[in-house]
Amino acid sequence: MTILEIDFRPPLKVYRLHHCGRAHRTYLTFARCVWKNALWVHPTEHSENLPYALVSNCQKPYLSGDQRTVTLFGTRENADKQLEWIDRTGCGGGCYRAHEVIRLKMTP
Ligand SMILES: [Zn+2]
Ligand SMILES: [Zn+2]
């Protein structure tokens, strides 16, 4: 018997594997290509399976250009926990809570 697990959390924005001419084999290389101009893209674990990206879109007033920062997580739980944390404490000077979790999909 299958137990249906009902997820009441709002659905995440999904970024599917794009066609940029490169074959991305890991979520990290995929994410680094999606957010090419980000300040940094950091994996939280030494794993190839990190499909949850926590993106901070806050533009700091003392910097110019794309200042996004991206952190990759293996589970939505961990990404949500970190999102809650930076929503509470801020992601740095000039933070205005423009944070979101995005689900990366390597398979169609
Ligand atoms: Zn790409
Ligand atoms: Zn922020």
XYZ file of N, CA and C and ligand atoms in Angstrom:
326
model
N 0.836 -1.198 0.000
C 0.000 0.000 0.000
C 0.871 1.248 0.000
N 0.443 2.216 -0.722
C 1.197 3.467 -0.773
C 0.542 4.483 0.154
N 1.361 5.112 0.919
C 0.819 6.159 1.777
C 1.048 7.497 1.064
N -0.019 8.168 0.827
C 0.083 9.457 0.145
C 0.489 10.523 1.148
N 1.575 11.176 0.814
C 2.004 12.247 1.697
C 1.541 13.555 1.084
N 0.726 14.264 1.787
C 0.217 15.515 1.230
C 1.105 16.663 1.691
N 1.582 17.406 0.711
C 2.485 18.511 0.983
C 1.690 19.816 0.933
N 1.561 20.440 2.077
C 0.769 21.674 2.137
C 1.589 22.921 1.849
N 2.888 22.718 1.680
C 3.726 23.881 1.433
C 3.468 24.403 0.025
N 3.599 25.694 -0.173
C 3.367 26.234 -1.515
C 4.381 25.653 -2.492
N 3.967 25.425 -3.737
C 4.903 24.864 -4.712
C 6.065 25.821 -4.971
N 7.202 25.258 -5.252
C 8.382 26.074 -5.512
C 8.452 26.458 -6.978
N 9.110 27.561 -7.222
C 9.456 27.931 -8.580
C 10.432 26.868 -9.089
N 10.269 26.443 -10.333
C 11.140 25.397 -10.862
C 11.947 25.928 -12.044
N 13.256 25.674 -12.013
C 14.104 25.967 -13.175
C 14.515 24.636 -13.769
N 14.088 24.388 -14.988
C 14.459 23.147 -15.640
C 15.756 23.305 -16.395
N 16.387 22.186 -16.650
C 17.651 22.194 -17.376
C 17.474 22.928 -18.693
N 18.306 23.894 -18.921
C 18.189 24.722 -20.115
C 19.086 24.172 -21.222
N 19.011 24.783 -22.383
C 19.847 24.336 -23.492
C 20.875 25.406 -23.768
N 21.944 25.349 -23.056
C 22.975 26.367 -23.225
C 24.137 25.814 -24.026
N 24.009 24.558 -24.487
C 25.072 23.967 -25.277
C 26.072 23.197 -24.444
N 25.948 23.297 -23.132
C 26.846 22.548 -22.266
C 26.054 21.458 -21.581
N 26.692 20.346 -21.338
C 26.007 19.275 -20.624
C 26.320 19.424 -19.142
N 25.313 19.814 -18.368
C 25.540 19.948 -16.932
C 25.274 18.607 -16.279
N 26.267 18.109 -15.581
C 26.081 16.820 -14.956
C 25.730 16.935 -13.480
N 25.990 18.064 -12.899
C 25.635 18.225 -11.486
C 24.811 19.501 -11.314
N 24.102 19.559 -10.202
C 23.298 20.747 -9.912
C 24.176 21.966 -9.715
N 25.379 21.729 -9.225
C 26.282 22.852 -8.997
C 26.667 23.532 -10.311
N 27.047 22.739 -11.325
C 27.433 23.359 -12.592
C 26.209 23.975 -13.286
N 25.073 23.329 -13.129
C 23.826 23.865 -13.675
C 23.520 25.216 -13.010
N 23.578 25.251 -11.689
C 23.276 26.486 -10.954
C 24.275 27.587 -11.303
N 25.545 27.223 -11.448
C 26.568 28.229 -11.777
C 26.317 28.817 -13.151
N 25.673 28.048 -14.041
C 25.351 28.529 -15.377
C 24.081 29.386 -15.334
N 23.095 28.973 -14.542
C 21.852 29.745 -14.423
C 22.151 31.126 -13.837
N 22.912 31.127 -12.755
C 23.239 32.391 -12.081
C 24.692 32.747 -12.349
N 24.977 32.952 -13.640
C 26.344 33.223 -14.090
C 26.954 34.430 -13.407
N 26.122 35.440 -13.159
C 26.662 36.690 -12.636
C 26.540 36.812 -11.125
N 26.133 35.748 -10.498
C 25.995 35.801 -9.042
C 27.353 36.014 -8.392
N 27.332 36.608 -7.201
C 28.579 36.796 -6.460
C 29.216 35.446 -6.171
N 28.386 34.524 -5.736
C 28.861 33.159 -5.517
C 27.713 32.175 -5.529
N 28.071 30.930 -5.843
C 27.139 29.799 -5.768
C 27.822 28.759 -4.888
N 27.254 28.488 -3.739
C 27.885 27.594 -2.774
C 27.086 26.320 -2.549
N 27.709 25.179 -2.639
C 27.038 23.947 -2.227
C 27.157 23.797 -0.707
N 26.145 23.287 -0.051
C 26.209 23.119 1.403
C 26.746 21.748 1.789
N 26.755 20.838 0.836
C 27.235 19.493 1.144
C 28.146 19.038 0.025
N 28.952 18.037 0.322
C 29.763 17.447 -0.730
C 28.912 16.376 -1.384
N 28.033 16.820 -2.267
C 27.111 15.890 -2.893
C 26.794 16.396 -4.290
N 26.372 15.498 -5.149
C 25.995 15.925 -6.494
C 24.508 16.207 -6.569
N 23.797 15.813 -5.546
C 22.350 15.946 -5.574
C 21.893 17.105 -4.678
N 21.986 18.318 -5.232
C 21.637 19.516 -4.460
C 20.651 20.362 -5.255
N 19.415 19.887 -5.374
C 18.488 20.539 -6.298
C 17.725 21.739 -5.734
N 17.987 22.100 -4.475
C 17.255 23.242 -3.914
C 18.189 24.431 -3.763
N 17.865 25.499 -4.475
C 18.716 26.677 -4.466
C 18.055 27.782 -3.653
N 18.751 28.262 -2.649
C 18.283 29.422 -1.906
C 18.965 30.636 -2.509
N 18.161 31.516 -3.097
C 18.705 32.657 -3.813
C 18.393 33.933 -3.053
N 19.405 34.731 -2.845
C 19.214 36.038 -2.239
C 19.370 37.085 -3.330
N 18.277 37.789 -3.610
C 18.270 38.776 -4.696
C 18.505 40.201 -4.200
N 18.765 40.356 -2.923
C 18.903 41.694 -2.341
C 20.058 42.459 -2.992
N 19.780 43.666 -3.419
C 20.800 44.520 -4.013
C 21.345 45.432 -2.930
N 22.608 45.280 -2.633
C 23.194 46.139 -1.609
C 23.465 47.517 -2.196
N 23.116 48.556 -1.454
C 23.252 49.904 -2.004
C 24.698 50.308 -2.306
N 25.655 49.687 -1.645
C 27.056 50.091 -1.831
C 27.772 49.264 -2.887
N 27.022 48.384 -3.574
C 27.615 47.570 -4.632
C 26.816 47.765 -5.906
N 27.429 47.476 -7.051
C 26.674 47.568 -8.291
C 26.722 46.228 -9.016
N 25.814 46.054 -9.964
C 25.777 44.811 -10.726
C 24.978 43.742 -10.019
N 25.038 42.551 -10.573
C 24.289 41.428 -10.009
C 24.968 40.987 -8.720
N 24.235 41.033 -7.641
C 24.833 40.671 -6.352
C 24.188 39.443 -5.753
N 23.521 38.706 -6.597
C 22.852 37.524 -6.095
C 23.823 36.549 -5.438
N 23.356 35.890 -4.439
C 24.130 34.795 -3.880
C 23.234 33.567 -3.865
N 23.827 32.420 -4.133
C 23.053 31.191 -4.285
C 23.664 30.100 -3.410
N 22.831 29.458 -2.610
C 23.283 28.352 -1.776
C 22.473 27.126 -2.159
N 23.151 26.012 -2.368
C 22.461 24.801 -2.808
C 22.300 23.798 -1.670
N 21.114 23.216 -1.613
C 20.787 22.253 -0.557
C 20.281 20.946 -1.148
N 20.434 19.882 -0.381
C 19.972 18.573 -0.830
C 18.493 18.346 -0.566
N 17.935 19.032 0.433
C 16.520 18.835 0.748
C 15.822 20.190 0.872
N 14.520 20.167 0.623
C 13.754 21.389 0.746
C 13.690 21.836 2.204
N 13.655 20.862 3.111
C 13.617 21.173 4.544
C 14.801 22.068 4.925
N 15.980 21.668 4.493
C 17.174 22.443 4.838
C 17.170 23.813 4.183
N 16.719 23.855 2.933
C 16.662 25.135 2.224
C 15.656 26.062 2.900
N 14.494 25.513 3.291
C 13.462 26.315 3.953
C 13.949 26.834 5.304
N 14.705 25.981 6.007
C 15.225 26.372 7.314
C 16.171 27.559 7.180
N 17.040 27.485 6.176
C 18.005 28.560 5.958
C 17.286 29.826 5.481
N 16.234 29.638 4.666
C 15.453 30.777 4.182
C 14.829 31.511 5.370
N 14.260 30.734 6.266
C 13.639 31.301 7.461
C 14.669 32.104 8.269
N 15.863 31.525 8.346
C 16.945 32.147 9.109
C 17.372 33.475 8.484
N 17.624 33.499 7.169
C 18.079 34.759 6.576
C 16.933 35.768 6.457
N 15.675 35.271 6.405
C 14.541 36.200 6.432
C 14.510 36.919 7.786
N 14.901 36.202 8.813
C 14.872 36.769 10.157
C 16.079 37.670 10.422
N 17.254 37.204 10.007
C 18.480 37.915 10.383
C 19.021 38.806 9.272
N 18.573 38.586 8.034
C 19.091 39.355 6.918
C 20.301 38.675 6.305
N 20.513 38.927 5.009
C 21.611 38.256 4.320
C 22.830 39.157 4.237
N 22.751 40.320 4.868
C 23.881 41.232 4.844
C 23.375 42.656 4.903
N 24.279 43.622 4.809
C 23.878 45.029 4.829
C 22.982 45.324 3.644
N 21.910 46.088 3.869
C 21.026 46.451 2.765
C 20.045 45.367 2.387
N 19.919 44.358 3.233
C 18.998 43.255 2.952
C 17.554 43.733 3.015
N 16.759 43.388 2.008
C 15.332 43.702 2.081
C 14.475 42.454 1.836
N 14.985 41.324 2.265
C 14.246 40.060 2.292
C 13.807 39.577 0.913
N 14.627 39.823 -0.085
C 14.302 39.298 -1.420
C 14.950 37.929 -1.579
N 14.466 36.991 -0.783
C 15.040 35.645 -0.788
C 14.006 34.659 -1.302
N 14.467 33.648 -2.005
C 13.531 32.625 -2.459
C 14.242 31.297 -2.637
N 13.450 30.233 -2.548
C 13.974 28.894 -2.794
C 13.485 28.447 -4.164
N 14.395 27.992 -4.984
C 14.055 27.538 -6.330
C 14.484 26.081 -6.506
N 13.588 25.295 -7.079
C 13.861 23.884 -7.311
C 14.492 23.722 -8.673
N 15.674 23.123 -8.699
C 16.333 22.878 -9.990
C 15.978 21.473 -10.452
N 15.697 21.354 -11.732
C 15.359 20.041 -12.277
C 16.267 19.704 -13.439
N 16.987 18.595 -13.293
C 17.905 18.179 -14.355
C 17.191 17.251 -15.330
N 16.064 16.686 -14.917
C 15.348 15.751 -15.787
C 14.056 16.420 -16.249
N 13.592 16.109 -17.436
C 12.388 16.756 -17.944
C 11.138 16.422 -17.122
Zn 23.990 25.868 -18.836
Zn 18.520 39.686 1.862
